[in-house]
XYZ file of C-alpha atoms in Angstrom:
170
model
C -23.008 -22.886 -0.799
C -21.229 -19.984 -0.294
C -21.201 -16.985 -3.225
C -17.806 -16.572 -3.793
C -17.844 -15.323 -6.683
C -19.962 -12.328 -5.354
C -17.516 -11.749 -2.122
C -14.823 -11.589 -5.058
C -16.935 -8.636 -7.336
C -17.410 -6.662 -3.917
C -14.196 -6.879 -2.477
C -12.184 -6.031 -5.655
C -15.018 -3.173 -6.266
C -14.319 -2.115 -2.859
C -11.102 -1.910 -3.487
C -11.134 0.295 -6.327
C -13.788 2.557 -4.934
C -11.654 2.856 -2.213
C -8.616 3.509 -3.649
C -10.139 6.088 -6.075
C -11.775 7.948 -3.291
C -9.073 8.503 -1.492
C -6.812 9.006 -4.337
C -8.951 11.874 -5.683
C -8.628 13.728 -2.314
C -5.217 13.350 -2.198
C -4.637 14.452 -5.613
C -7.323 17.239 -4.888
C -5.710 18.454 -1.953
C -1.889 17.904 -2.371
C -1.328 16.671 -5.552
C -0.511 13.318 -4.641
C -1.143 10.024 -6.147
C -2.245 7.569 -3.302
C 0.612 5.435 -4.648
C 2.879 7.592 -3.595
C 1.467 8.221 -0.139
C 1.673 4.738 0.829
C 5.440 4.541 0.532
C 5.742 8.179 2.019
C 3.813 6.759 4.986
C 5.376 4.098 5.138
C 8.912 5.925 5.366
C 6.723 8.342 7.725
C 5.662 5.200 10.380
C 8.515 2.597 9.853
C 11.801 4.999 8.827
C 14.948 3.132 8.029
C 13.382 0.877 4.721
C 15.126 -0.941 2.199
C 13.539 -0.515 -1.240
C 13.509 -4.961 -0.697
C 11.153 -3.918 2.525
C 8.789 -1.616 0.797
C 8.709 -4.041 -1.857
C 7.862 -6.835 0.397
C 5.586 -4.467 2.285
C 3.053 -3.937 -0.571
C 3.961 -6.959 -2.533
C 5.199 -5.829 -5.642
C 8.399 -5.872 -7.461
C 11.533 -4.250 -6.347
C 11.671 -2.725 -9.850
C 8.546 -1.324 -9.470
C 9.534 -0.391 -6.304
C 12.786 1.165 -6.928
C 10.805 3.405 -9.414
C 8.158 4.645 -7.080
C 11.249 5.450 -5.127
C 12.974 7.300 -7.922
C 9.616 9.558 -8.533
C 9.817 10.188 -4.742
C 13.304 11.487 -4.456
C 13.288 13.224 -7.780
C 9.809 14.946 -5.976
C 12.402 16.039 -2.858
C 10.263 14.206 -0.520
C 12.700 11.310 0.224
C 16.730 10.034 -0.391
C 18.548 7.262 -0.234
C 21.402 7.013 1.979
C 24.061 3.851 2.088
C 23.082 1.363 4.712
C 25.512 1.176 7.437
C 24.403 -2.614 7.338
C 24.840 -3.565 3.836
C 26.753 -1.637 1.452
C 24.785 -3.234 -1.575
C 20.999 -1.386 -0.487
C 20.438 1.993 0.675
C 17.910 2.918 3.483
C 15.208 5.182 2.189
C 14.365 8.036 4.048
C 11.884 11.106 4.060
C 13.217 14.853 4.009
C 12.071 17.375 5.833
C 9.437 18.467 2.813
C 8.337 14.871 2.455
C 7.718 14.563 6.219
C 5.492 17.793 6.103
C 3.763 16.591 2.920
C 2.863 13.127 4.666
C 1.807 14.951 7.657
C -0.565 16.584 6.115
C -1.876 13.979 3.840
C -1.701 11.429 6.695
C -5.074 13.663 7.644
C -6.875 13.498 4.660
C -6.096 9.679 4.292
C -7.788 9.139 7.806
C -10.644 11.242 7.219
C -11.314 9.644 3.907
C -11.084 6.111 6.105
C -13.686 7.683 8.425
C -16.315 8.530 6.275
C -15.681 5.486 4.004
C -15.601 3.097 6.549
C -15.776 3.398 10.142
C -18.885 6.121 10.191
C -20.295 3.180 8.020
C -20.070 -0.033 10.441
C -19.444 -0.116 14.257
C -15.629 -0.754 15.606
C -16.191 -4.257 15.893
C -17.213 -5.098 12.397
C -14.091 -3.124 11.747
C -11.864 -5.380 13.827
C -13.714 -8.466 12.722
C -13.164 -7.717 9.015
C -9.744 -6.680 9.161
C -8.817 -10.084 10.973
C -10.890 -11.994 8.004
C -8.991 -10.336 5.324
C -5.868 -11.372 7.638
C -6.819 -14.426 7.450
C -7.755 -14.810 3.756
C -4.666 -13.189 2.608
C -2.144 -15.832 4.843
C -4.297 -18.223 3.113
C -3.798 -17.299 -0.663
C 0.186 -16.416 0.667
C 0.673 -20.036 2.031
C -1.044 -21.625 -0.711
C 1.239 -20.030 -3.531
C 4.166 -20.679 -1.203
C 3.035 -24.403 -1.749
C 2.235 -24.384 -4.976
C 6.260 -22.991 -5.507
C 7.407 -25.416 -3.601
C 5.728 -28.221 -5.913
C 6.891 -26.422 -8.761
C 3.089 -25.576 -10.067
C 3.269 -22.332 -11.176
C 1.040 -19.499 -8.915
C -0.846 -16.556 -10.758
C 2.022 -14.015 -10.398
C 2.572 -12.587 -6.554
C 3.306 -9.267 -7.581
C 1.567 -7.950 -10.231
C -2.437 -6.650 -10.301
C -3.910 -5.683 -13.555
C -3.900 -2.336 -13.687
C -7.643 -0.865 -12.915
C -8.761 2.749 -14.245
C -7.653 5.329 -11.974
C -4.617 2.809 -9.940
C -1.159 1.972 -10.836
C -0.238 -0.897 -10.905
C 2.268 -0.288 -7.805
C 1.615 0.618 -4.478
């Protein structure tokens, strides 16, 4: 029988090694929290988001989102403007200083990636992994979509515990 227990310990420590890695960089190098590059690079790849797509993007609140937001434009690196689709959002958008900040650290996240990961295993185990985790994650999404639907309650969607050296949002 399968470990899972084990796959769980090295994927969540994975995660966190990860995440501080690459946070410590960014902080080192730009003074940026890795929570805050995601939604920069996010704005930076997909422009035009709601704070309801970013939230839905990293699956977390839209509270928390909205605040990671706030931080953001009170940093000058994004703004809200109305949303010529929906006058109750507002589309998110990077300024000029925000674009050149994400450029930058858009460099030091991939390099970080490369020497974590892909100078580690070949392409393929790359590509294989990445649909697993795919996979896996439908999985637990479909399974708490079910368990709503039954009215069981799910362990909550959108909330991690918070682990040394990570927010708790994205």
């Amino acid at each position: 029988m399968a470990d899972l227990k084990r796959l769980y310990r090295e994927l969540v420590s994975l995660e966190i090694e990860l995440w501080n890695g690459i946070e410590g960089r960014l902080r080192a190098e730009y003074d940026l929290p890795l929570t805050s590059f995601e939604v920069l690079h996010l704005l930076w790849s997909r422009p035009g988001r709601r704070i309801q797509d970013i939230a839905e993007e990293f699956s977390i609140t839209v509270g928390g989102t909205s605040k990671v937001v706030d931080r953001l434009e009170a940093a000058g690196w994004c703004e809200r403007r109305a949303n010529p689709n929906d006058r109750r959002s507002s589309i998110v958008e990077l300024t000029a200083e925000g674009r050149k900040l994400v450029d930058g650290a858009a460099k030091v996240f991939e390099e970080e990636l490369e020497l974590r990961i892909g100078s580690v295993i070949p392409e393929q185990s790359v590509r294989e992994l990445a649909s697993v985790l795919r996979t896996l994650r439908a999985a637990g999404r479909a399974l708490d979509a079910e368990r709503r639907a039954a009215g069981q309650a799910p362990a909550p969607a959108v909330r991690a515990p918070k682990q040394p050296g990570r927010s708790a949002t994205p």
